[in-house]
Amino acid sequence: GLIPAPDGAAAIGRLDVPADLNGSALTEYIDGLRETARAQTPPGLVLQITGGPAFGADIADSFAGADVTLLAVTALVVAVLLIATYRSPVLWLVPLLIIGFADRTATTVGTALARVTGLTFDGSTAGITSVLVFGAGTNYALLLVSRYRDELHRHRDHRAALRVAVRRAGPAILASNITVVLALLVLLWATLPNTRSLGLLAAAGLLVAVAFVLLALPPALALCGRKVFWPFIPSVD
């Protein structure tokens, strides 16, 4: 029932929401409640739906249509950082394209995980995962390319330098990745379904990111050769 305020100007009531709803299903449920409330509210009465589930739905709605914008802004920031770090108008394109493909692949993996696990991923979960994939992927790429550039000063064959760089930088990249992935998987024990979904999708996204950096970035760099560092092409000391 309703609990009226002492002055009778307002009242509050409680409505139970199924606990197994999360992600887009929860958003649709709350939207349906609000539409029903608007249709049945008498004139002059203001009715608002709030609480934990409604707040979660509002957070998800705030990311509606923002995936493209968020992805574009993230890619722009990463591009600026890569250009400033590498001082090359060419090199930054290679890791950025690889990480971009990793992000799209992570979205596909998330869709498959949703079918298998029963968890649903809303806009906020996908947006946060994209930022994590771009951020972590850029860090991994920076470490690998930095090591590759150092090895080019020691090897005339750029492929030999790349093999050494991957062998020496790979363990550090994997250790960093596994640490974060294990931390994210702890979220699977969370009470809220949205938090569990975020932990699973973000962990899967980071695994995809490290796979692309270690398996796709080296072949791309091998195809480009030393000239990818233009105008500061490293030579053998």
Coordinates of C-alpha atoms in Angstrom, one line a residue:
G1 CA 0.0 0.0 0.0
L2 CA 0.9 3.7 -0.1
I3 CA 2.6 5.5 2.7
P4 CA 1.4 9.2 2.7
A5 CA 3.5 12.1 3.9
P6 CA 2.3 13.9 7.1
D7 CA 0.9 16.9 5.1
G8 CA -0.8 14.6 2.5
A9 CA 1.1 16.3 -0.4
A10 CA 2.9 13.1 -1.4
A11 CA 2.9 9.4 -1.0
I12 CA 5.4 6.5 -1.6
G13 CA 4.6 3.0 -2.6
R14 CA 6.6 -0.2 -3.2
L15 CA 6.5 -2.4 -6.3
D16 CA 8.5 -5.7 -6.4
V17 CA 10.7 -6.2 -9.5
P18 CA 11.9 -9.7 -10.5
A19 CA 15.4 -10.2 -9.2
D20 CA 16.6 -12.1 -12.3
L21 CA 16.1 -9.2 -14.6
N22 CA 19.2 -7.3 -15.7
G23 CA 20.6 -5.5 -18.7
S24 CA 18.3 -4.7 -21.5
A25 CA 15.5 -6.9 -20.0
L26 CA 15.5 -4.7 -16.9
T27 CA 15.5 -1.5 -18.9
E28 CA 12.5 -2.7 -21.0
Y29 CA 10.6 -3.7 -17.8
I30 CA 11.1 -0.3 -16.2
D31 CA 10.2 1.5 -19.4
G32 CA 7.0 -0.6 -19.5
L33 CA 6.1 0.4 -15.9
R34 CA 6.7 4.0 -16.6
E35 CA 4.5 3.9 -19.7
T36 CA 1.7 2.2 -17.7
A37 CA 2.1 4.8 -14.9
R38 CA 1.9 7.7 -17.3
A39 CA -1.2 6.3 -19.0
Q40 CA -3.1 5.7 -15.7
T41 CA -2.0 8.8 -13.7
P42 CA -4.8 11.3 -13.1
P43 CA -4.3 14.9 -14.2
G44 CA -2.5 17.0 -11.7
L45 CA -0.7 14.1 -10.1
V46 CA 3.0 13.6 -10.6
L47 CA 4.2 10.0 -10.5
Q48 CA 7.9 9.0 -10.5
I49 CA 9.4 5.5 -10.4
T50 CA 12.8 5.3 -8.7
G51 CA 14.8 2.8 -6.6
G52 CA 17.6 0.5 -7.4
P53 CA 16.2 -1.2 -10.5
A54 CA 15.0 2.1 -12.0
F55 CA 18.3 3.7 -11.3
G56 CA 20.1 0.8 -13.1
A57 CA 17.7 1.2 -16.1
D58 CA 18.5 5.0 -16.2
I59 CA 22.2 4.3 -16.2
A60 CA 21.8 1.9 -19.1
D61 CA 19.6 4.5 -21.0
S62 CA 22.3 7.1 -20.5
F63 CA 24.6 5.0 -22.7
A64 CA 21.9 4.5 -25.4
G65 CA 23.3 5.6 -28.7
A66 CA 26.5 6.6 -27.1
D67 CA 28.5 3.5 -28.3
V68 CA 29.6 5.2 -31.5
T69 CA 30.5 8.5 -29.8
L70 CA 32.3 6.8 -26.9
L71 CA 34.3 4.6 -29.4
A72 CA 35.2 7.6 -31.6
V73 CA 36.3 9.7 -28.6
T74 CA 38.3 6.9 -27.2
A75 CA 40.0 6.1 -30.5
L76 CA 40.8 9.8 -30.9
V77 CA 42.5 10.0 -27.5
V78 CA 44.4 6.8 -28.2
A79 CA 45.5 8.2 -31.6
V80 CA 46.8 11.4 -30.1
L81 CA 48.7 9.5 -27.4
L82 CA 50.2 7.1 -30.0
I83 CA 51.3 10.0 -32.2
A84 CA 52.9 11.9 -29.3
T85 CA 54.7 8.7 -28.1
Y86 CA 55.9 7.3 -31.5
R87 CA 56.4 10.7 -33.2
S88 CA 55.4 9.0 -36.4
P89 CA 52.5 9.9 -38.7
V90 CA 52.3 6.2 -39.8
L91 CA 53.1 3.9 -37.0
W92 CA 50.1 4.8 -34.8
L93 CA 47.7 3.5 -37.4
V94 CA 48.9 -0.1 -37.0
P95 CA 48.2 -0.7 -33.3
L96 CA 45.0 1.5 -33.4
L97 CA 43.5 -0.7 -36.2
I98 CA 44.5 -3.9 -34.4
I99 CA 42.9 -2.7 -31.2
G100 CA 39.8 -1.5 -33.1
F101 CA 39.3 -5.0 -34.5
A102 CA 39.8 -6.4 -31.0
D103 CA 37.1 -4.2 -29.7
R104 CA 34.6 -5.3 -32.3
T105 CA 35.6 -8.9 -31.7
A106 CA 35.1 -8.4 -28.0
T107 CA 31.5 -7.3 -28.7
T108 CA 30.8 -10.4 -30.7
V109 CA 32.3 -12.6 -27.9
G110 CA 30.1 -10.8 -25.4
T111 CA 27.0 -11.6 -27.4
A112 CA 28.0 -15.2 -27.5
L113 CA 28.6 -15.2 -23.7
A114 CA 25.2 -13.7 -23.2
R115 CA 23.6 -16.6 -24.9
V116 CA 25.6 -19.2 -23.0
T117 CA 25.4 -17.7 -19.5
G118 CA 22.0 -16.1 -19.5
L119 CA 23.5 -12.7 -18.5
T120 CA 22.6 -9.7 -20.6
F121 CA 24.8 -6.7 -21.4
D122 CA 23.4 -3.2 -21.6
G123 CA 24.9 -0.1 -23.1
S124 CA 26.9 0.9 -20.0
T125 CA 28.6 -2.5 -19.8
A126 CA 29.5 -2.4 -23.5
G127 CA 30.8 1.1 -23.2
I128 CA 33.0 0.4 -20.2
T129 CA 34.4 -2.7 -21.9
S130 CA 35.3 -0.7 -25.0
V131 CA 37.2 1.8 -22.9
L132 CA 39.0 -1.1 -21.1
V133 CA 39.9 -2.9 -24.4
F134 CA 41.3 0.3 -25.9
G135 CA 43.2 1.3 -22.8
A136 CA 44.7 -2.0 -22.0
G137 CA 45.3 -2.8 -25.7
T138 CA 47.2 0.5 -26.2
N139 CA 49.3 -0.2 -23.1
Y140 CA 50.2 -3.7 -24.4
A141 CA 51.0 -2.3 -27.9
L142 CA 53.2 0.5 -26.5
L143 CA 55.2 -2.0 -24.5
L144 CA 55.6 -4.4 -27.5
V145 CA 56.5 -1.7 -30.1
S146 CA 58.9 0.0 -27.7
R147 CA 60.8 -3.3 -27.2
Y148 CA 60.6 -3.8 -31.0
R149 CA 62.2 -0.5 -31.6
D150 CA 65.0 -1.2 -29.2
E151 CA 65.7 -4.6 -30.8
L152 CA 65.9 -2.9 -34.3
H153 CA 69.1 -1.2 -33.0
R154 CA 70.6 -4.7 -32.5
H155 CA 69.3 -6.7 -35.5
R156 CA 69.5 -6.0 -39.2
D157 CA 66.6 -8.3 -39.9
H158 CA 63.4 -6.6 -38.6
R159 CA 61.7 -9.9 -38.3
A160 CA 64.4 -11.3 -36.1
A161 CA 64.1 -8.1 -34.0
L162 CA 60.3 -8.6 -33.8
R163 CA 60.7 -12.2 -32.6
V164 CA 63.0 -11.2 -29.8
A165 CA 60.7 -8.3 -28.9
V166 CA 57.6 -10.6 -28.6
R167 CA 59.6 -13.2 -26.7
R168 CA 60.8 -10.7 -24.1
A169 CA 57.8 -8.4 -23.8
G170 CA 55.2 -11.1 -24.1
P171 CA 55.5 -12.5 -20.5
A172 CA 55.1 -9.0 -19.0
I173 CA 52.1 -8.3 -21.2
L174 CA 50.5 -11.7 -20.2
A175 CA 51.2 -11.2 -16.5
S176 CA 49.6 -7.8 -16.6
N177 CA 46.6 -9.1 -18.5
I178 CA 46.0 -12.1 -16.3
T179 CA 46.2 -10.0 -13.2
V180 CA 43.4 -7.7 -14.4
V181 CA 41.3 -10.5 -15.8
L182 CA 41.3 -12.4 -12.5
A183 CA 40.4 -9.2 -10.6
L184 CA 37.4 -8.7 -13.0
L185 CA 36.3 -12.3 -12.6
V186 CA 35.9 -11.7 -8.9
L187 CA 32.8 -9.6 -9.9
L188 CA 31.1 -12.9 -10.9
W189 CA 30.4 -13.3 -7.1
A190 CA 28.6 -10.0 -7.0
T191 CA 24.9 -9.8 -5.9
L192 CA 23.8 -7.5 -8.7
P193 CA 23.4 -9.1 -12.1
N194 CA 24.7 -6.0 -13.9
T195 CA 27.9 -6.2 -11.9
R196 CA 28.3 -9.9 -12.8
S197 CA 27.7 -9.0 -16.4
L198 CA 30.3 -6.3 -16.4
G199 CA 33.0 -8.6 -14.8
L200 CA 32.4 -11.3 -17.4
L201 CA 32.3 -9.1 -20.5
A202 CA 35.3 -6.9 -19.4
A203 CA 37.4 -10.0 -18.6
A204 CA 36.5 -11.5 -22.0
G205 CA 37.3 -8.2 -23.7
L206 CA 40.8 -8.0 -22.1
L207 CA 41.5 -11.6 -23.2
V208 CA 40.6 -10.7 -26.7
A209 CA 42.8 -7.5 -26.5
V210 CA 45.9 -9.4 -25.4
A211 CA 45.3 -12.1 -28.1
F212 CA 45.2 -9.5 -30.8
V213 CA 48.2 -7.6 -29.6
L214 CA 50.4 -10.8 -29.3
L215 CA 49.0 -12.6 -32.3
A216 CA 47.9 -10.0 -34.8
L217 CA 50.1 -7.0 -34.1
P218 CA 53.5 -8.7 -34.7
P219 CA 52.5 -9.9 -38.2
A220 CA 51.2 -6.5 -39.1
L221 CA 54.5 -4.9 -37.9
A222 CA 56.5 -7.5 -39.8
L223 CA 54.7 -6.7 -43.1
C224 CA 55.5 -2.9 -42.6
G225 CA 59.2 -3.3 -41.8
R226 CA 61.4 -0.6 -40.4
K227 CA 59.8 2.2 -42.5
V228 CA 56.7 2.1 -40.2
F229 CA 58.8 4.2 -37.8
W230 CA 59.3 7.0 -40.4
P231 CA 60.6 9.7 -40.1
F232 CA 62.7 8.4 -37.1
I233 CA 63.6 5.0 -38.6
P234 CA 65.8 3.0 -36.1
S235 CA 69.0 1.6 -37.6
V236 CA 71.5 -0.9 -36.3
D237 CA 74.0 0.6 -33.9

